[in-house]
């Protein structure tokens, strides 16, 4: 999914973000929380690197939104501490038909935060709303097409939303029909687009639905309070007493505050004003925490890249696109600029994410494409300029407004202007929500973006850039690429499936140079040693706070 913390999403998607602690509603200073009769106050402060663009699961499209939704709501399945999909609203494992095309799911007894029961119809309503073209969900058609029966036809306005392959057999029984058997069904169901919504409540709220915490319902571990919409920089997750598994939730409150400057986040953590930082970036900040035992580090399956808008005459030229791709030293980026353990990437589908049936990593067939080569880049650039009849070109570059983003964006600008004579980069740093709007409207020339997997399969990356795809947003179109994805969607042999997607990646990056891959991110988060049960995820939502607990 779209990443928010720029270099740390700078994000897979991606970026990305998360936890914070401080005692709101108390005169106590953070880190000096009162204890009563030997108990420890279950309240922390977590810092986030970006605001929440949306709390409507049908309209959400970024990692911050989906992470908050993951903690305030619950679908049929959720990811556990070991990244496994486990039954959530589902009473137990779904029952598949012999041909793998129909799943029957029994729902457990559960309530919304207003006391209404969670029913099968809540899932039907939300899914149909997400699939309906009139809703303009950025994720609904993308997540359902090629998977849920009739989703493609609905997106093309050749079928009604009511014809989507989901039906409430009764209040507690859901039937889901697929286009083809998919081995990652349970993994797919953990994603936020498949969350339920209370139809009566959503319709009664109308346009105000999800505009603030007073216009939302929860059926998950927490309720969001004190959130006033997409521009709000602080909010709180409070324990949902009506959650079916409330006994497993120790945390009473998690107070969030948006902090976009890594050094400020570190200062707050070290001063005891925050218990969990956002994903930290910037070489100077990482250097200060390398030996801190409270540092949690992991390699993410999140990739960051530059999108090239082919509506721009110059960027419609493949030689110019390839020159840009080869003009940026990605090793220097990760080693000298980021210095956070991230890996240089000349690929689209991340390393160490998925393996085939023989245990081979997806990256085994092709290591990467269009590696750094300044001399070749200059030749391609000159040829491209000649082909479009220009001697120089100016591009508007859209980046995020975090300190890390500004640092990396300056590096990209320097690399391109130094290595490609006649190019000028005008940087424009904007808040994450605005970046999403500009990206969707194709109102940019070059845009820094990232993607983290929505489910554990390479298709979560591969189908991003089909012609007119919901997340394409750069006017890229290739019949050859589209055909690879279409054939893969029909393939049931796993080896052939992987091979088709590997060749699709080669077309996208090597033949068409449609994207400029930059790096695969390593995450660095500080978690106070008094906070136990910190769980991060390598796909879908970034964190689950359900198992957090404060100990002495």
Short mmCIF file of C-alpha atoms in Angstrom, two decimals:
data_model
loop_
_atom_site.label_atom_id
_atom_site.label_comp_id
_atom_site.label_asym_id
_atom_site.label_seq_id
_atom_site.Cartn_x
_atom_site.Cartn_y
_atom_site.Cartn_z
CA UNK A 1 0.00 0.00 0.00
CA UNK A 2 1.05 3.59 -0.31
CA UNK A 3 3.71 4.47 2.19
CA UNK A 4 3.75 7.58 4.26
CA UNK A 5 6.97 8.22 6.01
CA UNK A 6 9.02 9.08 2.97
CA UNK A 7 12.52 7.92 3.42
CA UNK A 8 10.92 5.95 5.99
CA UNK A 9 8.45 6.13 3.45
CA UNK A 10 10.37 8.78 3.31
CA UNK A 11 6.89 4.75 2.94
CA UNK A 12 5.76 0.58 1.88
CA UNK A 13 4.01 1.77 2.12
CA UNK A 14 4.96 2.25 2.84
CA UNK A 15 5.50 3.99 4.11
CA UNK A 16 5.43 4.09 7.40
CA UNK A 17 4.69 4.93 11.07
CA UNK A 18 3.89 4.28 14.65
CA UNK A 19 3.38 4.16 18.43
CA UNK A 20 3.53 6.89 21.10
CA UNK A 21 3.11 7.47 24.73
CA UNK A 22 2.28 10.23 27.10
CA UNK A 23 -0.35 10.63 29.76
CA UNK A 24 -3.10 12.84 28.50
CA UNK A 25 -5.73 13.90 30.96
CA UNK A 26 -3.18 13.83 33.78
CA UNK A 27 -0.83 16.28 35.42
CA UNK A 28 1.83 13.60 35.62
CA UNK A 29 4.85 13.98 33.36
CA UNK A 30 5.39 11.25 30.76
CA UNK A 31 7.68 8.62 32.15
CA UNK A 32 6.53 9.40 35.71
CA UNK A 33 3.18 7.66 35.64
CA UNK A 34 1.48 6.90 38.91
CA UNK A 35 1.01 3.38 40.14
CA UNK A 36 -1.87 2.29 42.32
CA UNK A 37 -1.63 -0.70 44.61
CA UNK A 38 1.24 -2.24 42.67
CA UNK A 39 -0.39 -1.83 39.26
CA UNK A 40 1.20 -0.03 36.34
CA UNK A 41 -0.81 2.55 34.42
CA UNK A 42 -1.58 1.09 31.00
CA UNK A 43 -1.13 4.28 29.02
CA UNK A 44 1.63 5.30 26.64
CA UNK A 45 2.44 7.91 24.03
CA UNK A 46 3.34 6.92 20.49
CA UNK A 47 4.72 9.24 17.83
CA UNK A 48 3.51 9.08 14.26
CA UNK A 49 5.28 10.56 11.24
CA UNK A 50 2.14 11.63 9.38
CA UNK A 51 -1.49 12.57 9.91
CA UNK A 52 -4.33 10.10 9.27
CA UNK A 53 -5.73 10.82 5.79
CA UNK A 54 -8.88 8.70 6.28
CA UNK A 55 -10.59 6.47 8.81
CA UNK A 56 -13.13 5.19 6.27
CA UNK A 57 -11.92 1.69 5.41
CA UNK A 58 -13.49 1.99 1.95
CA UNK A 59 -11.61 5.22 1.16
CA UNK A 60 -8.30 4.59 2.96
CA UNK A 61 -5.22 4.04 0.79
CA UNK A 62 -2.15 4.57 2.98
CA UNK A 63 -0.30 2.79 5.74
CA UNK A 64 -1.15 5.24 8.54
CA UNK A 65 -4.88 5.00 7.87
CA UNK A 66 -4.87 1.22 7.52
CA UNK A 67 -2.79 0.81 10.67
CA UNK A 68 -5.25 2.85 12.72
CA UNK A 69 -8.15 0.97 11.14
CA UNK A 70 -6.44 -2.32 11.99
CA UNK A 71 -6.45 -1.35 15.64
CA UNK A 72 -9.96 0.08 15.82
CA UNK A 73 -11.70 -2.45 13.59
CA UNK A 74 -11.56 -6.12 12.76
CA UNK A 75 -12.32 -8.15 9.65
CA UNK A 76 -12.71 -11.87 9.14
CA UNK A 77 -9.02 -12.42 9.88
CA UNK A 78 -6.19 -10.43 11.41
CA UNK A 79 -2.42 -10.89 11.50
CA UNK A 80 -1.03 -12.37 14.70
CA UNK A 81 2.34 -11.85 16.37
CA UNK A 82 3.99 -14.22 13.89
CA UNK A 83 2.54 -12.60 10.72
CA UNK A 84 0.01 -15.42 10.34
CA UNK A 85 -3.62 -14.79 9.39
CA UNK A 86 -5.85 -15.98 12.25
CA UNK A 87 -9.65 -15.89 12.66
CA UNK A 88 -10.95 -12.59 14.02
CA UNK A 89 -14.62 -11.85 13.26
CA UNK A 90 -14.59 -15.32 11.74
CA UNK A 91 -15.50 -17.91 14.35
CA UNK A 92 -12.91 -20.29 12.90
CA UNK A 93 -11.25 -21.23 9.62
CA UNK A 94 -13.29 -20.54 6.49
CA UNK A 95 -14.72 -23.60 4.73
CA UNK A 96 -13.66 -23.82 1.06
CA UNK A 97 -15.57 -25.66 -1.63
CA UNK A 98 -13.83 -28.50 -3.46
CA UNK A 99 -13.03 -26.25 -6.44
CA UNK A 100 -11.66 -23.49 -4.18
CA UNK A 101 -14.07 -20.91 -5.62
CA UNK A 102 -16.49 -20.54 -2.71
CA UNK A 103 -15.74 -19.82 0.95
CA UNK A 104 -18.29 -20.06 3.73
CA UNK A 105 -17.47 -18.15 6.91
CA UNK A 106 -19.27 -18.38 10.23
CA UNK A 107 -19.08 -15.17 12.30
CA UNK A 108 -18.51 -15.04 16.02
CA UNK A 109 -20.76 -13.06 18.37
CA UNK A 110 -19.36 -9.53 18.43
CA UNK A 111 -20.58 -5.96 18.89
CA UNK A 112 -19.98 -2.55 17.43
CA UNK A 113 -19.00 0.14 19.92
CA UNK A 114 -22.62 1.42 19.87
CA UNK A 115 -23.90 -2.00 20.97
CA UNK A 116 -25.17 -3.20 17.57
CA UNK A 117 -24.24 -6.78 16.67
CA UNK A 118 -21.66 -7.31 13.91
CA UNK A 119 -23.45 -9.21 11.16
CA UNK A 120 -22.70 -10.76 7.79
CA UNK A 121 -24.63 -7.90 6.17
CA UNK A 122 -22.02 -5.47 7.54
CA UNK A 123 -19.42 -7.18 5.37
CA UNK A 124 -21.69 -7.26 2.34
CA UNK A 125 -22.47 -3.55 2.68
CA UNK A 126 -18.82 -2.49 3.05
CA UNK A 127 -17.52 -4.65 0.22
CA UNK A 128 -20.26 -3.57 -2.17
CA UNK A 129 -19.62 0.06 -1.25
CA UNK A 130 -15.90 -0.40 -1.95
CA UNK A 131 -16.57 -2.07 -5.31
CA UNK A 132 -19.13 0.50 -6.48
CA UNK A 133 -17.58 2.92 -9.03
CA UNK A 134 -19.81 5.67 -7.64
CA UNK A 135 -17.90 5.47 -4.35
CA UNK A 136 -14.55 6.01 -6.08
CA UNK A 137 -12.74 3.85 -3.56
CA UNK A 138 -9.00 3.99 -4.31
CA UNK A 139 -8.52 0.42 -3.09
CA UNK A 140 -11.83 -1.41 -3.57
CA UNK A 141 -11.58 -2.27 -7.28
CA UNK A 142 -7.82 -2.81 -6.98
CA UNK A 143 -8.07 -5.30 -4.11
CA UNK A 144 -11.10 -7.15 -5.49
CA UNK A 145 -10.54 -7.27 -9.25
CA UNK A 146 -9.35 -10.65 -10.43
CA UNK A 147 -10.18 -12.08 -7.00
CA UNK A 148 -13.81 -11.52 -5.96
CA UNK A 149 -16.47 -12.64 -8.44
CA UNK A 150 -17.88 -9.84 -10.64
CA UNK A 151 -15.63 -7.14 -9.17
CA UNK A 152 -14.16 -6.49 -12.64
CA UNK A 153 -17.62 -6.17 -14.20
CA UNK A 154 -18.77 -3.81 -11.45
CA UNK A 155 -15.70 -1.61 -11.91
CA UNK A 156 -16.45 -1.49 -15.66
CA UNK A 157 -20.10 -0.65 -14.88
CA UNK A 158 -21.24 -3.87 -16.55
CA UNK A 159 -22.72 -5.26 -13.33
CA UNK A 160 -24.34 -3.85 -10.22
CA UNK A 161 -22.58 -3.75 -6.83
CA UNK A 162 -25.24 -6.18 -5.57
CA UNK A 163 -23.78 -8.78 -7.94
CA UNK A 164 -20.42 -8.83 -6.15
CA UNK A 165 -19.41 -12.32 -5.02
CA UNK A 166 -20.39 -11.88 -1.39
CA UNK A 167 -23.72 -12.83 0.24
CA UNK A 168 -25.16 -12.96 3.74
CA UNK A 169 -26.72 -16.42 4.10
CA UNK A 170 -27.98 -15.32 7.51
CA UNK A 171 -26.82 -12.87 10.20
CA UNK A 172 -23.87 -15.07 11.12
CA UNK A 173 -23.00 -16.79 7.83
CA UNK A 174 -21.11 -15.21 4.96
CA UNK A 175 -20.55 -16.70 1.51
CA UNK A 176 -17.70 -15.41 -0.66
CA UNK A 177 -17.25 -16.39 -4.31
CA UNK A 178 -13.91 -16.03 -6.09
CA UNK A 179 -12.86 -15.71 -9.73
CA UNK A 180 -10.20 -18.37 -9.26
CA UNK A 181 -8.67 -20.29 -6.34
CA UNK A 182 -6.16 -18.09 -4.50
CA UNK A 183 -3.75 -19.64 -2.07
CA UNK A 184 -3.44 -16.42 -0.07
CA UNK A 185 -7.18 -16.02 0.67
CA UNK A 186 -6.81 -15.74 4.46
CA UNK A 187 -3.85 -13.35 4.07
CA UNK A 188 -5.93 -11.22 1.70
CA UNK A 189 -8.81 -11.05 4.18
CA UNK A 190 -6.60 -9.35 6.79
CA UNK A 191 -6.43 -6.21 4.66
CA UNK A 192 -8.37 -3.09 5.64
CA UNK A 193 -10.49 -2.86 2.49
CA UNK A 194 -12.27 -6.04 3.64
CA UNK A 195 -13.34 -4.64 7.02
CA UNK A 196 -17.08 -4.53 7.79
CA UNK A 197 -19.12 -1.33 8.17
CA UNK A 198 -22.38 -0.79 10.05
CA UNK A 199 -24.78 0.13 7.23
CA UNK A 200 -27.34 1.91 9.42
CA UNK A 201 -24.66 4.05 11.07
CA UNK A 202 -22.79 4.90 7.86
CA UNK A 203 -25.97 5.94 6.08
CA UNK A 204 -27.21 7.96 9.06
CA UNK A 205 -23.92 9.90 9.17
CA UNK A 206 -23.99 10.60 5.43
CA UNK A 207 -21.18 12.87 4.28
CA UNK A 208 -20.01 13.26 7.88
CA UNK A 209 -19.14 9.58 8.18
CA UNK A 210 -15.50 9.14 9.27
CA UNK A 211 -14.94 12.91 9.35
CA UNK A 212 -13.89 12.66 12.99
CA UNK A 213 -13.86 10.29 15.92
CA UNK A 214 -17.46 11.18 16.83
CA UNK A 215 -18.56 9.92 13.41
CA UNK A 216 -17.05 6.43 13.66
CA UNK A 217 -17.82 3.03 15.12
CA UNK A 218 -15.33 0.36 16.19
CA UNK A 219 -15.51 -3.40 16.43
CA UNK A 220 -11.79 -3.88 17.17
CA UNK A 221 -9.48 -3.65 20.19
CA UNK A 222 -9.59 0.16 20.43
CA UNK A 223 -11.76 3.19 19.74
CA UNK A 224 -10.29 6.38 18.33
CA UNK A 225 -11.03 9.58 20.27
CA UNK A 226 -9.95 13.18 19.94
CA UNK A 227 -9.45 12.92 16.17
CA UNK A 228 -10.87 15.82 14.16
CA UNK A 229 -10.02 14.74 10.64
CA UNK A 230 -7.21 14.44 8.14
CA UNK A 231 -5.27 17.51 9.35
CA UNK A 232 -5.31 16.57 13.04
CA UNK A 233 -1.87 15.94 14.55
CA UNK A 234 -2.92 14.15 17.73
CA UNK A 235 -5.49 11.57 18.74
CA UNK A 236 -5.97 8.72 21.20
CA UNK A 237 -6.77 5.04 20.94
CA UNK A 238 -8.82 3.94 23.95
CA UNK A 239 -9.58 0.36 24.87
CA UNK A 240 -12.88 -0.82 23.40
CA UNK A 241 -14.69 -2.48 26.29
CA UNK A 242 -17.19 -4.05 23.87
CA UNK A 243 -14.50 -5.83 21.83
CA UNK A 244 -15.07 -9.59 21.81
CA UNK A 245 -11.50 -10.26 22.95
CA UNK A 246 -11.19 -7.30 25.33
CA UNK A 247 -9.63 -9.52 28.00
CA UNK A 248 -6.53 -9.81 25.79
CA UNK A 249 -6.12 -6.02 25.61
CA UNK A 250 -4.10 -4.57 28.48
CA UNK A 251 -3.56 -1.04 27.16
CA UNK A 252 -6.14 1.52 28.28
CA UNK A 253 -4.86 4.44 26.20
CA UNK A 254 -2.34 5.10 23.46
CA UNK A 255 -1.88 8.81 22.87
CA UNK A 256 -0.61 9.69 19.39
CA UNK A 257 1.17 12.79 18.25
CA UNK A 258 2.52 13.55 14.77
CA UNK A 259 6.22 14.34 14.82
CA UNK A 260 7.83 14.70 11.40
CA UNK A 261 11.37 15.55 12.52
CA UNK A 262 13.42 12.43 13.40
CA UNK A 263 15.72 14.28 15.78
CA UNK A 264 12.75 15.73 17.65
CA UNK A 265 11.23 12.25 17.89
CA UNK A 266 14.48 10.92 19.34
CA UNK A 267 14.70 13.83 21.80
CA UNK A 268 11.15 13.20 23.01
CA UNK A 269 11.86 9.49 23.46
CA UNK A 270 15.07 10.12 25.38
CA UNK A 271 13.31 12.69 27.57
CA UNK A 272 10.62 10.17 28.46
CA UNK A 273 7.95 12.13 26.60
CA UNK A 274 7.30 9.30 24.14
CA UNK A 275 7.37 5.53 24.51
CA UNK A 276 7.49 4.57 20.84
CA UNK A 277 8.98 6.58 18.00
CA UNK A 278 7.99 6.64 14.34
CA UNK A 279 10.34 4.83 12.00
CA UNK A 280 13.53 6.79 12.44
CA UNK A 281 15.59 8.00 9.53
CA UNK A 282 18.51 10.35 8.85
CA UNK A 283 22.06 9.17 9.29
CA UNK A 284 22.74 11.38 12.28
CA UNK A 285 19.73 10.10 14.18
CA UNK A 286 20.38 6.44 13.38
CA UNK A 287 24.01 6.82 14.50
CA UNK A 288 22.82 7.96 17.91
CA UNK A 289 20.71 4.85 18.52
CA UNK A 290 22.71 2.02 16.87
CA UNK A 291 23.76 0.58 20.23
CA UNK A 292 20.54 1.33 22.13
CA UNK A 293 18.98 -1.96 23.34
CA UNK A 294 15.57 -0.34 22.88
CA UNK A 295 16.11 -0.17 19.10
CA UNK A 296 13.90 -2.56 17.09
CA UNK A 297 15.16 -3.09 13.51
CA UNK A 298 13.86 -5.20 10.61
CA UNK A 299 14.11 -5.38 6.82
CA UNK A 300 10.76 -4.52 5.30
CA UNK A 301 9.33 -5.84 2.06
CA UNK A 302 8.67 -2.19 1.18
CA UNK A 303 10.18 -0.59 -1.89
CA UNK A 304 10.57 3.12 -2.62
CA UNK A 305 10.82 4.57 -6.08
CA UNK A 306 10.32 7.61 -8.27
CA UNK A 307 7.19 7.63 -10.40
CA UNK A 308 7.58 9.20 -13.85
CA UNK A 309 4.42 10.77 -15.26
CA UNK A 310 4.28 9.80 -18.93
CA UNK A 311 1.77 12.54 -19.65
CA UNK A 312 4.86 14.75 -19.68
CA UNK A 313 6.29 14.80 -23.23
CA UNK A 314 9.85 14.26 -22.09
CA UNK A 315 8.98 11.46 -19.66
CA UNK A 316 7.01 9.69 -22.40
CA UNK A 317 10.43 9.04 -23.99
CA UNK A 318 11.92 5.73 -22.86
CA UNK A 319 15.54 6.92 -23.25
CA UNK A 320 14.91 9.85 -20.94
CA UNK A 321 13.25 7.58 -18.39
CA UNK A 322 16.10 5.07 -18.55
CA UNK A 323 18.68 7.86 -18.21
CA UNK A 324 16.98 9.09 -15.03
CA UNK A 325 16.94 5.56 -13.65
CA UNK A 326 20.66 5.04 -14.29
CA UNK A 327 21.77 8.49 -13.10
CA UNK A 328 21.11 7.95 -9.38
CA UNK A 329 23.72 6.19 -7.25
CA UNK A 330 21.50 4.05 -5.02
CA UNK A 331 24.36 2.49 -3.10
CA UNK A 332 25.51 5.95 -2.03
CA UNK A 333 21.91 6.73 -1.10
CA UNK A 334 21.64 3.88 1.40
CA UNK A 335 25.26 3.97 2.61
CA UNK A 336 25.95 7.69 2.80
CA UNK A 337 22.56 9.39 3.04
CA UNK A 338 20.16 7.01 4.78
CA UNK A 339 22.69 4.98 6.78
CA UNK A 340 19.86 2.99 8.33
CA UNK A 341 20.41 -0.53 7.04
CA UNK A 342 18.21 -0.13 3.96
CA UNK A 343 19.25 -1.88 0.74
CA UNK A 344 19.78 -0.36 -2.68
CA UNK A 345 17.09 -1.71 -5.02
CA UNK A 346 17.11 -2.09 -8.78
CA UNK A 347 13.94 -4.15 -8.58
CA UNK A 348 10.21 -3.82 -8.04
CA UNK A 349 9.21 -6.90 -6.01
CA UNK A 350 11.23 -6.95 -2.76
CA UNK A 351 13.84 -9.48 -1.74
CA UNK A 352 13.11 -11.89 1.13
CA UNK A 353 9.36 -11.43 0.71
CA UNK A 354 8.06 -14.53 -1.08
CA UNK A 355 9.55 -17.83 -2.22
CA UNK A 356 8.37 -20.35 -4.79
CA UNK A 357 7.54 -23.97 -4.04
CA UNK A 358 11.22 -24.90 -4.34
CA UNK A 359 12.19 -22.34 -1.73
CA UNK A 360 13.75 -19.90 -4.21
CA UNK A 361 13.34 -16.20 -3.55
CA UNK A 362 11.35 -14.28 -6.16
CA UNK A 363 14.54 -12.33 -6.93
CA UNK A 364 16.43 -15.45 -8.02
CA UNK A 365 15.55 -15.09 -11.72
CA UNK A 366 16.46 -11.42 -12.14
CA UNK A 367 18.76 -9.66 -9.69
CA UNK A 368 17.87 -6.19 -10.90
CA UNK A 369 17.71 -3.79 -13.84
CA UNK A 370 19.14 -0.46 -15.08
CA UNK A 371 21.93 -0.23 -12.53
CA UNK A 372 23.80 3.00 -11.85
CA UNK A 373 25.92 3.96 -14.86
CA UNK A 374 26.56 7.67 -15.38
CA UNK A 375 28.23 7.41 -18.78
CA UNK A 376 25.43 5.30 -20.20
CA UNK A 377 22.87 7.59 -18.58
CA UNK A 378 24.39 10.64 -20.29
CA UNK A 379 24.27 8.93 -23.70
CA UNK A 380 20.65 7.93 -23.23
CA UNK A 381 19.79 11.41 -21.99
CA UNK A 382 21.36 13.08 -25.01
CA UNK A 383 19.56 10.69 -27.33
CA UNK A 384 16.26 11.30 -25.58
CA UNK A 385 16.58 15.08 -25.78
CA UNK A 386 17.37 14.80 -29.48
CA UNK A 387 14.28 12.66 -30.03
CA UNK A 388 11.96 15.20 -28.36
CA UNK A 389 13.72 18.17 -29.94
CA UNK A 390 14.83 19.88 -26.73
CA UNK A 391 18.18 20.84 -25.20
CA UNK A 392 16.97 21.10 -21.63
CA UNK A 393 14.00 20.02 -19.52
CA UNK A 394 12.52 21.19 -16.22
CA UNK A 395 10.60 18.76 -14.04
CA UNK A 396 8.41 19.40 -11.00
CA UNK A 397 9.33 16.88 -8.32
CA UNK A 398 6.79 16.12 -5.58
CA UNK A 399 8.15 14.96 -2.25
CA UNK A 400 6.88 14.83 1.32
CA UNK A 401 7.35 17.54 3.93
CA UNK A 402 9.30 15.52 6.51
CA UNK A 403 12.94 16.25 7.33
CA UNK A 404 13.98 12.88 5.95
CA UNK A 405 12.07 13.44 2.73
CA UNK A 406 13.67 16.82 2.22
CA UNK A 407 17.12 15.35 2.77
CA UNK A 408 16.66 12.53 0.28
CA UNK A 409 14.88 14.74 -2.24
CA UNK A 410 17.86 17.10 -2.20
CA UNK A 411 20.10 14.11 -2.93
CA UNK A 412 17.99 13.05 -5.92
CA UNK A 413 17.98 16.61 -7.26
CA UNK A 414 21.77 16.81 -6.93
CA UNK A 415 22.32 13.45 -8.61
CA UNK A 416 20.09 14.23 -11.58
CA UNK A 417 21.31 17.80 -12.14
CA UNK A 418 24.94 16.72 -11.79
CA UNK A 419 24.74 13.67 -14.04
CA UNK A 420 22.25 14.76 -16.74
CA UNK A 421 23.23 18.04 -18.49
CA UNK A 422 20.20 20.19 -19.21
CA UNK A 423 17.87 18.82 -16.52
CA UNK A 424 16.41 21.06 -13.82
CA UNK A 425 14.46 19.73 -10.84
CA UNK A 426 12.01 21.99 -9.01
CA UNK A 427 11.35 20.45 -5.61
CA UNK A 428 7.94 20.73 -4.03
CA UNK A 429 7.55 19.23 -0.55
CA UNK A 430 3.97 18.76 0.65
CA UNK A 431 2.05 16.92 3.42
CA UNK A 432 1.41 13.25 2.75
CA UNK A 433 -2.34 13.65 2.18
CA UNK A 434 -1.68 16.35 -0.41
CA UNK A 435 0.93 14.17 -2.09
CA UNK A 436 -1.71 11.46 -2.50
CA UNK A 437 -4.11 13.94 -4.11
CA UNK A 438 -1.45 15.21 -6.54
CA UNK A 439 -0.50 11.63 -7.39
CA UNK A 440 -4.09 10.59 -8.03
CA UNK A 441 -4.67 13.66 -10.21
CA UNK A 442 -1.37 13.05 -12.08
CA UNK A 443 -0.45 16.62 -11.13
CA UNK A 444 3.32 16.07 -11.08
CA UNK A 445 6.26 15.16 -13.30
CA UNK A 446 8.38 13.10 -10.90
CA UNK A 447 7.01 11.89 -7.58
CA UNK A 448 8.62 10.02 -4.72
CA UNK A 449 6.46 7.08 -3.72
CA UNK A 450 6.64 3.73 -2.02
CA UNK A 451 4.68 0.54 -1.68
CA UNK A 452 4.36 -2.04 1.04
CA UNK A 453 2.60 -5.36 0.35
CA UNK A 454 -1.09 -5.70 1.12
CA UNK A 455 -0.92 -9.50 1.24
CA UNK A 456 1.85 -12.09 0.99
CA UNK A 457 2.10 -12.64 -2.75
CA UNK A 458 4.11 -10.88 -5.51
CA UNK A 459 0.87 -9.86 -7.23
CA UNK A 460 0.41 -7.19 -4.56
CA UNK A 461 3.21 -5.35 -6.42
CA UNK A 462 2.82 -6.71 -9.93
CA UNK A 463 -0.71 -5.53 -10.68
CA UNK A 464 -0.05 -1.93 -9.62
CA UNK A 465 0.87 -0.76 -13.10
CA UNK A 466 -1.58 -2.39 -15.44
CA UNK A 467 -3.11 0.07 -17.91
CA UNK A 468 -5.55 2.39 -16.11
CA UNK A 469 -4.97 0.48 -12.87
CA UNK A 470 -6.34 2.06 -9.72
CA UNK A 471 -2.83 2.73 -8.39
CA UNK A 472 -1.06 3.32 -11.73
CA UNK A 473 -1.37 7.11 -11.63
CA UNK A 474 1.56 7.76 -13.98
CA UNK A 475 -0.05 7.10 -17.39
CA UNK A 476 2.05 3.99 -17.98
CA UNK A 477 0.53 1.54 -20.44
CA UNK A 478 2.00 -1.64 -21.94
CA UNK A 479 0.01 -4.37 -23.67
CA UNK A 480 2.87 -6.76 -23.03
CA UNK A 481 2.90 -6.00 -19.32
CA UNK A 482 -0.91 -6.21 -19.12
CA UNK A 483 -0.83 -9.58 -20.84
CA UNK A 484 1.70 -10.99 -18.36
CA UNK A 485 -0.53 -9.95 -15.45
CA UNK A 486 -3.68 -11.26 -17.13
CA UNK A 487 -2.02 -14.63 -17.83
CA UNK A 488 -0.69 -14.83 -14.28
CA UNK A 489 -4.18 -14.19 -12.90
CA UNK A 490 -5.41 -17.27 -14.80
CA UNK A 491 -2.43 -19.48 -13.96
CA UNK A 492 -2.84 -22.20 -11.34
CA UNK A 493 0.68 -23.66 -11.63
CA UNK A 494 2.77 -21.82 -9.04
CA UNK A 495 6.07 -22.05 -10.97
CA UNK A 496 4.52 -20.66 -14.14
CA UNK A 497 2.72 -17.98 -12.09
CA UNK A 498 5.99 -16.74 -10.59
CA UNK A 499 7.76 -16.84 -13.98
CA UNK A 500 5.05 -14.69 -15.58
CA UNK A 501 5.32 -12.09 -12.83
CA UNK A 502 9.13 -12.10 -13.02
CA UNK A 503 8.96 -11.44 -16.75
CA UNK A 504 6.36 -8.73 -16.18
CA UNK A 505 8.80 -6.98 -13.84
CA UNK A 506 11.50 -7.17 -16.52
CA UNK A 507 9.14 -5.50 -18.99
CA UNK A 508 8.23 -2.74 -16.54
CA UNK A 509 11.76 -1.91 -15.42
CA UNK A 510 14.18 -3.13 -18.08
CA UNK A 511 12.30 -2.67 -21.34
CA UNK A 512 10.11 0.30 -20.40
CA UNK A 513 12.05 1.91 -17.52
CA UNK A 514 8.66 3.03 -16.21
CA UNK A 515 9.82 3.40 -12.59
CA UNK A 516 13.02 4.42 -10.83
CA UNK A 517 13.48 1.88 -7.99
CA UNK A 518 15.58 3.29 -5.15
CA UNK A 519 15.77 1.15 -2.04
CA UNK A 520 14.21 -1.53 0.12
CA UNK A 521 13.69 -0.08 3.52
CA UNK A 522 14.99 -1.21 6.86
CA UNK A 523 12.90 0.04 9.76
CA UNK A 524 14.35 1.44 12.94
CA UNK A 525 11.96 2.10 15.83
CA UNK A 526 12.69 2.86 19.45
CA UNK A 527 10.39 1.10 21.90
CA UNK A 528 10.69 1.82 25.61
CA UNK A 529 11.94 -1.19 27.54
CA UNK A 530 8.87 -0.90 29.79
CA UNK A 531 6.59 -1.51 26.78
CA UNK A 532 6.13 -5.19 25.98
CA UNK A 533 4.24 -6.89 23.18
CA UNK A 534 5.26 -4.51 20.38
CA UNK A 535 4.14 -6.21 17.15
CA UNK A 536 5.03 -4.99 13.66
CA UNK A 537 3.86 -6.50 10.38
CA UNK A 538 5.69 -7.04 7.11
CA UNK A 539 2.59 -6.60 4.97
CA UNK A 540 -0.78 -4.88 5.31
CA UNK A 541 -1.06 -2.67 8.40
CA UNK A 542 2.20 -1.71 10.06
CA UNK A 543 1.36 -2.47 13.69
CA UNK A 544 -1.07 -4.24 15.98
CA UNK A 545 -1.32 -2.70 19.44
CA UNK A 546 -3.65 -5.34 20.84
CA UNK A 547 -0.84 -7.07 22.73
CA UNK A 548 0.94 -4.01 24.10
CA UNK A 549 1.46 -3.88 27.85
CA UNK A 550 3.36 -1.59 30.22
CA UNK A 551 5.51 -3.34 32.80
CA UNK A 552 7.73 -1.98 35.53
#
